[in-house]
Amino acid sequence: MIFKSRFDRSIDHVKEKMKDRERTYDRDDMSQIMEKGDKRAMIIAALITIVPLVLIILLVLSLLAYLFIVRGW
């Protein structure tokens, strides 16, 4: 590399800067971060988001199948 020393210096700088952040992430685990009802709320939010989209996609696909098979479109 042409600028290897600069690259190494910048990598060392970033590692030094991120050292404290890595330590804080190592100490946290999800059981301490999440509260009692968070898991249930996340599941409900996912269902509210995903189920209507899946139903719309299935409706469109079944409508297309109806048009191609029954109507002979």
N, C-alpha and C. Protein backbone atom coordinates (compact mmCIF):
# COMPACT_ATOMS: atom_id res chain seq x y z
N MET A 1 0.83 -1.19 0.00
CA MET A 1 0.00 0.00 0.00
C MET A 1 0.87 1.24 0.00
N ILE A 2 0.36 2.27 -0.61
CA ILE A 2 1.13 3.50 -0.70
C ILE A 2 1.17 4.22 0.65
N PHE A 3 0.04 4.32 1.31
CA PHE A 3 -0.06 5.07 2.57
C PHE A 3 -0.27 4.12 3.75
N LYS A 4 0.52 3.07 3.83
CA LYS A 4 0.34 2.06 4.88
C LYS A 4 0.49 2.64 6.28
N SER A 5 1.47 3.51 6.47
CA SER A 5 1.67 4.07 7.82
C SER A 5 0.48 4.92 8.24
N ARG A 6 -0.07 5.69 7.32
CA ARG A 6 -1.26 6.50 7.65
C ARG A 6 -2.46 5.59 7.95
N PHE A 7 -2.58 4.55 7.15
CA PHE A 7 -3.67 3.61 7.36
C PHE A 7 -3.56 2.96 8.73
N ASP A 8 -2.38 2.49 9.08
CA ASP A 8 -2.17 1.86 10.39
C ASP A 8 -2.43 2.84 11.53
N ARG A 9 -2.00 4.08 11.36
CA ARG A 9 -2.23 5.09 12.37
C ARG A 9 -3.72 5.36 12.55
N SER A 10 -4.45 5.42 11.45
CA SER A 10 -5.89 5.68 11.55
C SER A 10 -6.62 4.50 12.19
N ILE A 11 -6.21 3.29 11.85
CA ILE A 11 -6.82 2.11 12.46
C ILE A 11 -6.55 2.08 13.96
N ASP A 12 -5.33 2.40 14.36
CA ASP A 12 -5.00 2.46 15.79
C ASP A 12 -5.82 3.52 16.50
N HIS A 13 -6.02 4.65 15.84
CA HIS A 13 -6.82 5.73 16.43
C HIS A 13 -8.27 5.29 16.63
N VAL A 14 -8.84 4.63 15.63
CA VAL A 14 -10.22 4.17 15.74
C VAL A 14 -10.35 3.10 16.82
N LYS A 15 -9.39 2.19 16.89
CA LYS A 15 -9.44 1.16 17.94
C LYS A 15 -9.37 1.78 19.33
N GLU A 16 -8.51 2.77 19.48
CA GLU A 16 -8.38 3.44 20.77
C GLU A 16 -9.67 4.19 21.13
N LYS A 17 -10.27 4.79 20.14
CA LYS A 17 -11.50 5.55 20.36
C LYS A 17 -12.67 4.62 20.71
N MET A 18 -12.71 3.44 20.10
CA MET A 18 -13.81 2.51 20.30
C MET A 18 -13.61 1.57 21.49
N LYS A 19 -12.47 1.63 22.13
CA LYS A 19 -12.17 0.69 23.22
C LYS A 19 -13.21 0.77 24.34
N ASP A 20 -13.59 1.97 24.74
CA ASP A 20 -14.57 2.12 25.82
C ASP A 20 -15.95 1.65 25.39
N ARG A 21 -16.30 1.89 24.16
CA ARG A 21 -17.62 1.47 23.68
C ARG A 21 -17.73 -0.04 23.64
N GLU A 22 -16.68 -0.72 23.23
CA GLU A 22 -16.71 -2.17 23.20
C GLU A 22 -16.91 -2.74 24.59
N ARG A 23 -16.30 -2.14 25.57
CA ARG A 23 -16.45 -2.63 26.94
C ARG A 23 -17.89 -2.48 27.42
N THR A 24 -18.53 -1.38 27.09
CA THR A 24 -19.91 -1.20 27.54
C THR A 24 -20.83 -2.19 26.86
N TYR A 25 -20.58 -2.52 25.59
CA TYR A 25 -21.43 -3.48 24.90
C TYR A 25 -21.21 -4.90 25.43
N ASP A 26 -20.02 -5.21 25.88
CA ASP A 26 -19.76 -6.54 26.41
C ASP A 26 -20.52 -6.78 27.72
N ARG A 27 -20.71 -5.76 28.51
CA ARG A 27 -21.36 -5.93 29.81
C ARG A 27 -22.88 -6.02 29.70
N ASP A 28 -23.44 -5.48 28.64
CA ASP A 28 -24.89 -5.50 28.48
C ASP A 28 -25.33 -6.81 27.85
N ASP A 29 -26.38 -7.42 28.42
CA ASP A 29 -27.03 -8.47 27.68
C ASP A 29 -28.51 -8.18 27.61
N MET A 30 -29.18 -8.88 26.72
CA MET A 30 -30.55 -8.53 26.39
C MET A 30 -31.50 -8.67 27.58
N SER A 31 -31.21 -9.56 28.50
CA SER A 31 -32.12 -9.72 29.64
C SER A 31 -32.11 -8.48 30.52
N GLN A 32 -31.00 -7.76 30.56
CA GLN A 32 -30.95 -6.54 31.35
C GLN A 32 -31.52 -5.35 30.58
N ILE A 33 -31.41 -5.38 29.26
CA ILE A 33 -31.89 -4.27 28.45
C ILE A 33 -33.41 -4.32 28.31
N MET A 34 -33.94 -5.51 28.03
CA MET A 34 -35.38 -5.64 27.78
C MET A 34 -36.14 -5.69 29.10
N GLU A 35 -37.29 -5.05 29.11
CA GLU A 35 -38.14 -5.07 30.28
C GLU A 35 -39.11 -6.24 30.21
N LYS A 36 -40.02 -6.30 31.16
CA LYS A 36 -40.89 -7.47 31.31
C LYS A 36 -41.78 -7.71 30.08
N GLY A 37 -42.46 -6.70 29.59
CA GLY A 37 -43.41 -6.90 28.50
C GLY A 37 -42.86 -6.59 27.12
N ASP A 38 -41.56 -6.35 27.01
CA ASP A 38 -41.00 -5.95 25.73
C ASP A 38 -41.07 -7.05 24.68
N LYS A 39 -40.84 -8.28 25.08
CA LYS A 39 -40.84 -9.38 24.12
C LYS A 39 -42.23 -9.56 23.52
N ARG A 40 -43.24 -9.53 24.37
CA ARG A 40 -44.61 -9.66 23.89
C ARG A 40 -44.99 -8.48 22.99
N ALA A 41 -44.55 -7.29 23.34
CA ALA A 41 -44.86 -6.12 22.52
C ALA A 41 -44.18 -6.21 21.16
N MET A 42 -42.96 -6.73 21.13
CA MET A 42 -42.26 -6.88 19.86
C MET A 42 -42.95 -7.91 18.97
N ILE A 43 -43.44 -8.99 19.55
CA ILE A 43 -44.15 -10.01 18.78
C ILE A 43 -45.45 -9.45 18.23
N ILE A 44 -46.19 -8.72 19.05
CA ILE A 44 -47.45 -8.12 18.59
C ILE A 44 -47.20 -7.10 17.49
N ALA A 45 -46.17 -6.28 17.64
CA ALA A 45 -45.84 -5.29 16.61
C ALA A 45 -45.45 -5.97 15.31
N ALA A 46 -44.71 -7.07 15.40
CA ALA A 46 -44.33 -7.79 14.18
C ALA A 46 -45.56 -8.38 13.50
N LEU A 47 -46.47 -8.93 14.28
CA LEU A 47 -47.69 -9.49 13.70
C LEU A 47 -48.56 -8.42 13.07
N ILE A 48 -48.66 -7.27 13.72
CA ILE A 48 -49.45 -6.17 13.16
C ILE A 48 -48.85 -5.68 11.85
N THR A 49 -47.54 -5.76 11.73
CA THR A 49 -46.86 -5.29 10.53
C THR A 49 -46.88 -6.34 9.42
N ILE A 50 -46.59 -7.59 9.76
CA ILE A 50 -46.37 -8.61 8.74
C ILE A 50 -47.67 -9.24 8.24
N VAL A 51 -48.60 -9.54 9.12
CA VAL A 51 -49.82 -10.25 8.73
C VAL A 51 -50.63 -9.50 7.67
N PRO A 52 -50.89 -8.21 7.79
CA PRO A 52 -51.64 -7.54 6.73
C PRO A 52 -50.91 -7.56 5.38
N LEU A 53 -49.60 -7.44 5.39
CA LEU A 53 -48.85 -7.50 4.13
C LEU A 53 -48.97 -8.87 3.49
N VAL A 54 -48.86 -9.91 4.29
CA VAL A 54 -48.98 -11.27 3.76
C VAL A 54 -50.38 -11.51 3.23
N LEU A 55 -51.39 -11.02 3.92
CA LEU A 55 -52.76 -11.18 3.45
C LEU A 55 -52.99 -10.45 2.13
N ILE A 56 -52.45 -9.27 1.98
CA ILE A 56 -52.58 -8.53 0.73
C ILE A 56 -51.88 -9.26 -0.41
N ILE A 57 -50.69 -9.77 -0.15
CA ILE A 57 -49.96 -10.51 -1.18
C ILE A 57 -50.72 -11.77 -1.58
N LEU A 58 -51.26 -12.50 -0.60
CA LEU A 58 -52.04 -13.69 -0.91
C LEU A 58 -53.31 -13.35 -1.69
N LEU A 59 -53.94 -12.25 -1.35
CA LEU A 59 -55.13 -11.82 -2.07
C LEU A 59 -54.80 -11.51 -3.53
N VAL A 60 -53.71 -10.80 -3.76
CA VAL A 60 -53.31 -10.47 -5.13
C VAL A 60 -52.96 -11.73 -5.91
N LEU A 61 -52.23 -12.64 -5.29
CA LEU A 61 -51.87 -13.89 -5.98
C LEU A 61 -53.09 -14.74 -6.29
N SER A 62 -54.03 -14.81 -5.35
CA SER A 62 -55.23 -15.59 -5.61
C SER A 62 -56.10 -14.93 -6.68
N LEU A 63 -56.13 -13.61 -6.71
CA LEU A 63 -56.87 -12.91 -7.76
C LEU A 63 -56.25 -13.16 -9.13
N LEU A 64 -54.93 -13.13 -9.20
CA LEU A 64 -54.25 -13.44 -10.46
C LEU A 64 -54.49 -14.89 -10.88
N ALA A 65 -54.45 -15.81 -9.94
CA ALA A 65 -54.72 -17.21 -10.26
C ALA A 65 -56.15 -17.38 -10.75
N TYR A 66 -57.09 -16.70 -10.13
CA TYR A 66 -58.48 -16.75 -10.57
C TYR A 66 -58.61 -16.22 -12.00
N LEU A 67 -57.97 -15.09 -12.28
CA LEU A 67 -58.07 -14.51 -13.61
C LEU A 67 -57.44 -15.40 -14.68
N PHE A 68 -56.33 -16.03 -14.37
CA PHE A 68 -55.66 -16.87 -15.36
C PHE A 68 -56.32 -18.23 -15.53
N ILE A 69 -56.79 -18.84 -14.45
CA ILE A 69 -57.30 -20.20 -14.52
C ILE A 69 -58.79 -20.23 -14.85
N VAL A 70 -59.59 -19.54 -14.09
CA VAL A 70 -61.04 -19.62 -14.25
C VAL A 70 -61.51 -18.79 -15.43
N ARG A 71 -61.06 -17.59 -15.53
CA ARG A 71 -61.53 -16.69 -16.58
C ARG A 71 -60.83 -16.93 -17.92
N GLY A 72 -59.68 -17.59 -17.89
CA GLY A 72 -58.94 -17.84 -19.12
C GLY A 72 -58.38 -16.58 -19.75
N TRP A 73 -57.93 -15.71 -18.94
CA TRP A 73 -57.46 -14.39 -19.36
C TRP A 73 -56.28 -14.46 -20.17
